[in-house]
C-alpha cells in the first residue's frame, strides 16, 4: 500500500498515521474507524491557495463539502481561508454550526427546496449556483419577499466530457445539471435573470467531472466559457465578474493512477483564463474552483478488524471485515479500487492473494478483489487507504449497522470528531403505532 502524507511504518512494524499507531487507534476508538491525516488535509488546502496566489488573479478556493462534511472539517477549511461549497440544508447547517463564515458559502444543487433557499438567504450566504429556470424565478421571488438581493452564478454544461466514470461525469451536454451552452438555454437564463430585480449576476459555473488526471478538459472548458462570456457581453451588456471552473482533480487510489500536482491543475486553469479572456480584451474575472476529493481523499484511511475467512479451492479466498458497503459503497457504485495492508503486521511479506468482503448481506458487498497480504489471521487490522472522500459522506445504516467514528490525527494526537453511532441513534427515530401496541396486549 502506498503511504500518503504522514503515514509510515513505525519501529513496532505497525502503520502509523499522524504520529499515532493505528493499532492504538483501534483499541481506543474501535473499528471500523475513519482516520484523517489532518496535516495532509491542511497541506492540500495550502497547495491550492498558494498556486492561485502565484497566478496573480483574484480567486476563491471553495472546499466541496459533499466529499466529507463534518463540523471539524468545516472549521479546518475556515482556518485555511477556504470558501465552502454546500448542496443541502444539512451541509449548510453543519457549516453554520461549525462557525464557518456564511459569506464564503456557495449553495449548489439541481433541486433546491423552498426551505433550503429560505434558510440560505436568512443565513446571508455568499452565492447561489443556479441550476435551472424554475430555481431562478423561485430564488428571485423569495429574495424579494425577504427584501434581499442575492448573488448568483449560473451553472453551465460546456459540452466537455472528461475521462472519468460515466456516473461522475457532469460537463457533457446530456447531464441533469445546469444550462447547456450549445442549445442556447444558458444565454436565455442570463437574459431572463438580467430583468429580475432581486438577483445579482456574478458569472457562470462549470464542472466537467471527477477523478481527472489531465488538464485538457479544464483548458477546453475555460475556452468555451470565455467565448460565452464575450457573446453575453456583446449581446446583453453583461460582464462576468466570476468564473467558477469547479473541481474534479484526481488522486492516487491505486498504482497506475497518475494525478498531477495541484499547482499544475491551477496553472493550466489560470493560464487558460488569462489567454482566453485577455485575447478578447475582457476584464480578467475572479476565478473560483471547488476541490473536494483532492483535499481529503488521500488523507483518509479506514481501519477494520478481520473476522471470518472462506477459501474456495482453486477459486479464491474471502476475508471478511467488520464493515463494508455501509461505510464504503464506492466499489459497489463505481467499481472503485483501493489498496490496503495489515496495519498490525506492516513489515511482513505477502503470502497469499485474498479478496476483502464486507459483512453486509449482499453478494456485491466486496471492498477489494485480489489483494496480496501476509497470511491473514482473525483479529488482524486491515487499513484501506484513500477513503477520505465520499466514504463517510455516503455511509448508511444498511442492515442496521452503526456508522463508524471519525478521528483526526496530528502530531501524535488523536481527536474524536464524530462519535460512533449507538443503537439509540439507529433506532431512535422509530415509532410503533398505538394500534400495534394495543393489538399485542
CSV table of C-alpha atoms in Angstrom, one decimal, residues 74-394:
chain,number,residue,atom,x,y,z
A,74,UNK,CA,-15.7,22.9,8.1
A,75,UNK,CA,-13.7,24.5,10.9
A,76,UNK,CA,-10.5,23.3,9.4
A,77,UNK,CA,-11.5,24.8,6.0
A,78,UNK,CA,-12.3,28.1,7.6
A,79,UNK,CA,-8.9,28.2,9.3
A,80,UNK,CA,-7.2,27.5,6.0
A,81,UNK,CA,-9.0,30.5,4.4
A,82,UNK,CA,-11.1,28.4,2.1
A,83,UNK,CA,-14.6,29.1,0.9
A,84,UNK,CA,-17.2,26.3,1.1
A,85,UNK,CA,-19.5,24.6,-1.4
A,86,UNK,CA,-22.7,23.0,0.1
A,87,UNK,CA,-25.5,21.2,-1.7
A,88,UNK,CA,-28.2,20.7,1.0
A,89,UNK,CA,-29.6,22.2,4.1
A,90,UNK,CA,-27.8,19.6,6.2
A,91,UNK,CA,-24.4,20.6,4.8
A,92,UNK,CA,-25.3,24.3,5.3
A,93,UNK,CA,-26.5,23.6,8.9
A,94,UNK,CA,-23.2,21.8,9.6
A,95,UNK,CA,-21.1,24.6,8.3
A,96,UNK,CA,-23.0,27.3,10.2
A,97,UNK,CA,-22.9,25.2,13.4
A,98,UNK,CA,-19.1,25.0,12.9
A,99,UNK,CA,-18.9,28.8,12.7
A,100,UNK,CA,-18.0,28.9,9.0
A,101,UNK,CA,-18.4,32.4,7.7
A,102,UNK,CA,-21.7,32.5,5.8
A,103,UNK,CA,-20.5,35.0,3.2
A,104,UNK,CA,-17.9,32.4,2.0
A,105,UNK,CA,-20.6,29.7,1.4
A,106,UNK,CA,-21.8,28.8,-2.1
A,107,UNK,CA,-25.0,26.8,-2.4
A,108,UNK,CA,-25.2,24.2,-5.2
A,109,UNK,CA,-27.8,21.7,-6.2
A,110,UNK,CA,-30.2,20.9,-9.1
A,111,UNK,CA,-33.4,20.9,-6.9
A,112,UNK,CA,-33.0,23.3,-4.0
A,113,UNK,CA,-36.2,23.3,-1.9
A,114,UNK,CA,-38.0,26.4,-0.9
A,115,UNK,CA,-37.0,25.7,2.7
A,116,UNK,CA,-33.3,25.4,1.7
A,117,UNK,CA,-33.4,28.6,-0.2
A,118,UNK,CA,-35.0,30.5,2.7
A,119,UNK,CA,-32.5,29.0,5.1
A,120,UNK,CA,-29.6,30.1,2.9
A,121,UNK,CA,-30.9,33.6,2.3
A,122,UNK,CA,-31.6,34.1,6.0
A,123,UNK,CA,-28.0,33.0,6.7
A,124,UNK,CA,-26.8,35.6,4.2
A,125,UNK,CA,-24.6,33.1,2.3
A,126,UNK,CA,-22.2,34.4,-0.3
A,127,UNK,CA,-23.7,32.9,-3.5
A,128,UNK,CA,-26.2,30.6,-5.1
A,129,UNK,CA,-25.2,28.5,-8.1
A,130,UNK,CA,-28.4,28.5,-10.1
A,131,UNK,CA,-29.1,25.2,-11.9
A,132,UNK,CA,-32.4,25.7,-13.8
A,133,UNK,CA,-35.1,28.2,-14.8
A,134,UNK,CA,-37.5,27.2,-12.0
A,135,UNK,CA,-34.9,27.8,-9.4
A,136,UNK,CA,-34.0,31.2,-10.9
A,137,UNK,CA,-37.5,32.5,-10.6
A,138,UNK,CA,-38.2,30.9,-7.2
A,139,UNK,CA,-35.0,32.4,-5.9
A,140,UNK,CA,-35.9,35.8,-7.2
A,141,UNK,CA,-39.4,35.6,-5.6
A,142,UNK,CA,-38.2,34.5,-2.2
A,143,UNK,CA,-35.4,37.1,-2.2
A,144,UNK,CA,-38.0,39.8,-3.0
A,145,UNK,CA,-40.2,38.7,-0.1
A,146,UNK,CA,-37.2,39.0,2.2
A,147,UNK,CA,-36.2,42.3,0.7
A,148,UNK,CA,-32.8,41.0,-0.2
A,149,UNK,CA,-30.7,40.8,-3.4
A,150,UNK,CA,-28.8,37.5,-3.8
A,151,UNK,CA,-25.6,36.9,-5.7
A,152,UNK,CA,-25.8,34.1,-8.3
A,153,UNK,CA,-23.7,32.1,-10.6
A,154,UNK,CA,-25.3,30.1,-13.4
A,155,UNK,CA,-24.2,26.5,-13.8
A,156,UNK,CA,-23.5,25.7,-17.4
A,157,UNK,CA,-22.6,22.5,-19.2
A,158,UNK,CA,-19.8,23.3,-21.6
A,159,UNK,CA,-20.0,20.1,-23.6
A,160,UNK,CA,-16.7,18.8,-22.3
A,161,UNK,CA,-16.5,15.1,-21.4
A,162,UNK,CA,-13.7,14.4,-19.0
A,163,UNK,CA,-12.1,10.9,-18.9
A,164,UNK,CA,-14.0,9.6,-15.9
A,165,UNK,CA,-16.7,7.2,-14.8
A,166,UNK,CA,-20.0,7.8,-16.6
A,167,UNK,CA,-21.8,8.4,-13.2
A,168,UNK,CA,-19.5,11.2,-12.1
A,169,UNK,CA,-19.0,12.9,-15.5
A,170,UNK,CA,-21.1,16.1,-15.4
A,171,UNK,CA,-19.8,18.6,-18.1
A,172,UNK,CA,-21.2,16.9,-21.1
A,173,UNK,CA,-24.4,18.0,-22.9
A,174,UNK,CA,-26.5,15.1,-21.6
A,175,UNK,CA,-26.5,15.9,-17.9
A,176,UNK,CA,-29.0,16.5,-15.2
A,177,UNK,CA,-27.0,19.6,-14.1
A,178,UNK,CA,-27.1,23.1,-15.4
A,179,UNK,CA,-27.9,25.2,-18.5
A,180,UNK,CA,-26.5,24.0,-21.8
A,181,UNK,CA,-24.2,26.3,-23.7
A,182,UNK,CA,-24.8,24.6,-27.1
A,183,UNK,CA,-28.6,24.8,-27.2
A,184,UNK,CA,-28.9,28.4,-26.1
A,185,UNK,CA,-30.5,27.7,-22.7
A,186,UNK,CA,-27.6,29.3,-20.8
A,187,UNK,CA,-28.0,32.5,-22.8
A,188,UNK,CA,-31.7,32.6,-22.2
A,189,UNK,CA,-31.2,32.1,-18.5
A,190,UNK,CA,-28.9,35.1,-18.3
A,191,UNK,CA,-31.3,37.1,-20.5
A,192,UNK,CA,-34.2,36.4,-18.1
A,193,UNK,CA,-32.1,37.0,-15.0
A,194,UNK,CA,-30.9,40.4,-16.1
A,195,UNK,CA,-34.6,41.5,-15.9
A,196,UNK,CA,-35.1,40.2,-12.4
A,197,UNK,CA,-34.7,42.7,-9.6
A,198,UNK,CA,-33.5,40.5,-6.8
A,199,UNK,CA,-30.6,38.7,-8.3
A,200,UNK,CA,-27.1,40.0,-8.8
A,201,UNK,CA,-25.3,38.0,-11.6
A,202,UNK,CA,-21.7,37.3,-10.8
A,203,UNK,CA,-21.0,34.9,-13.7
A,204,UNK,CA,-21.0,31.2,-14.5
A,205,UNK,CA,-20.0,27.9,-13.1
A,206,UNK,CA,-18.7,24.8,-14.9
A,207,UNK,CA,-17.8,21.4,-13.7
A,208,UNK,CA,-16.6,18.7,-16.1
A,209,UNK,CA,-16.4,15.6,-13.9
A,210,UNK,CA,-14.4,13.9,-11.2
A,211,UNK,CA,-11.1,12.0,-10.8
A,212,UNK,CA,-9.5,13.8,-13.7
A,213,UNK,CA,-5.8,13.2,-14.4
A,214,UNK,CA,-5.2,15.7,-17.2
A,215,UNK,CA,-5.6,19.4,-17.9
A,216,UNK,CA,-7.0,19.5,-21.4
A,217,UNK,CA,-10.6,19.3,-20.2
A,218,UNK,CA,-10.1,22.3,-18.0
A,219,UNK,CA,-8.5,24.3,-20.8
A,220,UNK,CA,-11.3,23.5,-23.1
A,221,UNK,CA,-13.9,24.4,-20.5
A,222,UNK,CA,-12.2,27.7,-19.9
A,223,UNK,CA,-12.1,28.4,-23.7
A,224,UNK,CA,-15.8,27.7,-24.1
A,225,UNK,CA,-16.8,29.7,-21.1
A,226,UNK,CA,-14.7,32.6,-22.3
A,227,UNK,CA,-16.3,32.6,-25.7
A,228,UNK,CA,-19.7,32.5,-24.0
A,229,UNK,CA,-18.7,35.4,-21.8
A,230,UNK,CA,-17.7,37.5,-24.8
A,231,UNK,CA,-21.0,36.7,-26.5
A,232,UNK,CA,-23.0,37.6,-23.4
A,233,UNK,CA,-21.2,40.9,-23.0
A,234,UNK,CA,-21.8,41.9,-26.6
A,235,UNK,CA,-25.5,40.9,-26.7
A,236,UNK,CA,-26.6,41.7,-23.1
A,237,UNK,CA,-24.1,44.2,-22.0
A,238,UNK,CA,-23.3,42.0,-19.1
A,239,UNK,CA,-19.7,41.4,-17.9
A,240,UNK,CA,-18.9,38.3,-15.8
A,241,UNK,CA,-17.1,39.1,-12.6
A,242,UNK,CA,-16.6,35.5,-11.6
A,243,UNK,CA,-15.8,32.3,-13.5
A,244,UNK,CA,-16.0,29.0,-11.5
A,245,UNK,CA,-14.4,26.0,-13.1
A,246,UNK,CA,-15.5,23.5,-10.5
A,247,UNK,CA,-13.3,20.6,-9.3
A,248,UNK,CA,-12.7,17.0,-10.2
A,249,UNK,CA,-8.9,16.9,-9.6
A,250,UNK,CA,-7.8,13.3,-9.4
A,251,UNK,CA,-6.0,11.5,-6.6
A,252,UNK,CA,-4.0,8.3,-6.5
A,253,UNK,CA,-6.1,5.4,-5.3
A,254,UNK,CA,-4.0,2.5,-6.7
A,255,UNK,CA,-0.8,2.0,-8.7
A,256,UNK,CA,-1.3,3.4,-12.2
A,257,UNK,CA,-3.3,6.4,-11.1
A,258,UNK,CA,-1.2,9.4,-12.1
A,259,UNK,CA,-2.7,12.6,-10.7
A,260,UNK,CA,-0.9,15.9,-11.4
A,261,UNK,CA,0.4,18.2,-8.7
A,262,UNK,CA,-2.3,20.6,-7.6
A,263,UNK,CA,-0.3,23.5,-8.8
A,264,UNK,CA,-0.3,22.1,-12.3
A,265,UNK,CA,-4.1,22.0,-12.5
A,266,UNK,CA,-4.3,25.5,-11.2
A,267,UNK,CA,-1.7,26.9,-13.6
A,268,UNK,CA,-3.5,25.3,-16.5
A,269,UNK,CA,-6.7,26.9,-15.4
A,270,UNK,CA,-5.3,30.3,-14.7
A,271,UNK,CA,-3.2,30.4,-17.9
A,272,UNK,CA,-6.3,29.4,-19.9
A,273,UNK,CA,-8.3,32.2,-18.3
A,274,UNK,CA,-5.6,34.8,-18.9
A,275,UNK,CA,-5.2,33.7,-22.6
A,276,UNK,CA,-8.9,33.4,-23.5
A,277,UNK,CA,-10.1,36.5,-21.7
A,278,UNK,CA,-7.1,38.6,-22.3
A,279,UNK,CA,-7.2,38.0,-26.1
A,280,UNK,CA,-10.7,39.3,-26.2
A,281,UNK,CA,-10.0,42.5,-24.2
A,282,UNK,CA,-12.2,41.2,-21.4
A,283,UNK,CA,-11.5,42.2,-17.8
A,284,UNK,CA,-9.9,39.3,-16.0
A,285,UNK,CA,-12.6,37.7,-13.8
A,286,UNK,CA,-12.1,36.3,-10.3
A,287,UNK,CA,-11.5,32.6,-10.6
A,288,UNK,CA,-13.2,30.1,-8.3
A,289,UNK,CA,-12.6,26.3,-8.0
A,290,UNK,CA,-14.2,23.6,-5.9
A,291,UNK,CA,-11.8,20.8,-4.9
A,292,UNK,CA,-13.2,18.1,-2.6
A,293,UNK,CA,-11.7,14.7,-3.2
A,294,UNK,CA,-8.3,16.2,-3.8
A,295,UNK,CA,-8.4,17.9,-0.4
A,296,UNK,CA,-9.5,14.9,1.8
A,297,UNK,CA,-9.3,11.8,-0.4
A,298,UNK,CA,-5.8,10.5,0.2
A,299,UNK,CA,-5.8,11.9,3.8
A,300,UNK,CA,-8.4,9.3,4.9
A,301,UNK,CA,-7.7,5.7,6.0
A,302,UNK,CA,-10.3,3.2,7.1
A,303,UNK,CA,-9.3,0.6,9.8
A,304,UNK,CA,-11.2,-2.7,10.0
A,305,UNK,CA,-10.9,-5.8,12.2
A,306,UNK,CA,-10.6,-9.0,10.2
A,307,UNK,CA,-13.1,-11.7,11.2
A,308,UNK,CA,-14.0,-14.8,9.2
A,309,UNK,CA,-12.4,-16.4,6.1
A,310,UNK,CA,-13.7,-18.7,3.4
A,311,UNK,CA,-11.5,-20.5,1.0
A,312,UNK,CA,-12.8,-22.0,-2.2
A,313,UNK,CA,-10.0,-24.3,-3.5
A,314,UNK,CA,-8.8,-23.2,-7.0
A,315,UNK,CA,-11.1,-20.2,-7.0
A,316,UNK,CA,-10.4,-17.6,-4.2
A,317,UNK,CA,-10.1,-16.9,-0.5
A,318,UNK,CA,-12.6,-14.5,1.0
A,319,UNK,CA,-11.5,-12.5,4.0
A,320,UNK,CA,-14.4,-10.7,5.8
A,321,UNK,CA,-14.0,-7.4,7.8
A,322,UNK,CA,-16.4,-5.8,10.3
A,323,UNK,CA,-17.6,-3.1,7.8
A,324,UNK,CA,-18.2,-3.0,4.1
A,325,UNK,CA,-20.6,-1.2,1.7
A,326,UNK,CA,-22.2,0.5,4.7
A,327,UNK,CA,-19.1,2.6,5.3
A,328,UNK,CA,-17.7,2.4,1.7
A,329,UNK,CA,-20.3,2.0,-1.1
A,330,UNK,CA,-17.9,3.2,-3.8
A,331,UNK,CA,-16.8,-0.2,-5.0
A,332,UNK,CA,-20.4,-1.2,-5.5
A,333,UNK,CA,-21.4,2.1,-7.1
A,334,UNK,CA,-18.4,2.8,-9.3
A,335,UNK,CA,-16.2,-0.3,-9.3
A,336,UNK,CA,-13.8,1.8,-7.2
A,337,UNK,CA,-10.5,0.2,-6.4
A,338,UNK,CA,-8.3,0.5,-3.3
A,339,UNK,CA,-5.0,-0.5,-1.8
A,340,UNK,CA,-4.7,-2.0,1.7
A,341,UNK,CA,-2.3,-3.5,4.2
A,342,UNK,CA,-2.3,-5.2,7.6
A,343,UNK,CA,-1.8,-2.3,9.9
A,344,UNK,CA,-0.5,-4.5,12.8
A,345,UNK,CA,1.9,-6.6,10.6
A,346,UNK,CA,3.0,-4.0,8.1
A,347,UNK,CA,6.5,-5.2,7.6
A,348,UNK,CA,5.6,-8.9,6.8
A,349,UNK,CA,5.9,-10.1,3.3
A,350,UNK,CA,2.7,-11.1,1.3
A,351,UNK,CA,2.0,-14.8,1.3
A,352,UNK,CA,-1.5,-15.1,-0.2
A,353,UNK,CA,-4.0,-13.4,-2.5
A,354,UNK,CA,-7.3,-12.7,-0.9
A,355,UNK,CA,-10.5,-10.8,-1.6
A,356,UNK,CA,-11.8,-8.5,1.1
A,357,UNK,CA,-15.5,-8.9,1.7
A,358,UNK,CA,-17.8,-6.8,3.8
A,359,UNK,CA,-20.2,-8.1,6.5
A,360,UNK,CA,-23.4,-6.8,4.8
A,361,UNK,CA,-26.0,-9.2,3.4
A,362,UNK,CA,-25.2,-8.5,-0.3
A,363,UNK,CA,-23.1,-10.6,-2.7
A,364,UNK,CA,-21.9,-7.3,-4.1
A,365,UNK,CA,-20.5,-6.2,-0.7
A,366,UNK,CA,-16.9,-6.5,-1.8
A,367,UNK,CA,-14.2,-3.9,-0.9
A,368,UNK,CA,-11.1,-5.2,-2.7
A,369,UNK,CA,-10.6,-8.1,-5.1
A,370,UNK,CA,-7.3,-10.0,-5.3
A,371,UNK,CA,-5.2,-8.3,-2.6
A,372,UNK,CA,-1.7,-9.5,-1.7
A,373,UNK,CA,-1.3,-9.9,2.1
A,374,UNK,CA,0.6,-11.9,4.7
A,375,UNK,CA,-1.2,-15.0,5.9
A,376,UNK,CA,-4.3,-13.4,7.4
A,377,UNK,CA,-5.4,-14.1,11.0
A,378,UNK,CA,-8.7,-13.3,12.7
A,379,UNK,CA,-8.2,-10.1,14.7
A,380,UNK,CA,-5.7,-8.5,12.3
A,381,UNK,CA,-6.3,-4.9,11.5
A,382,UNK,CA,-6.8,-4.1,7.8
A,383,UNK,CA,-6.0,-0.5,6.7
A,384,UNK,CA,-7.6,0.7,3.5
A,385,UNK,CA,-6.1,3.9,2.1
A,386,UNK,CA,-7.6,6.9,0.3
A,387,UNK,CA,-11.0,6.6,1.9
A,388,UNK,CA,-11.3,10.3,2.9
A,389,UNK,CA,-13.7,11.3,0.2
A,390,UNK,CA,-17.3,10.1,-0.2
A,391,UNK,CA,-16.9,7.2,2.2
A,392,UNK,CA,-18.2,8.8,5.4
A,393,UNK,CA,-20.4,11.0,3.2
A,394,UNK,CA,-22.1,8.0,1.6
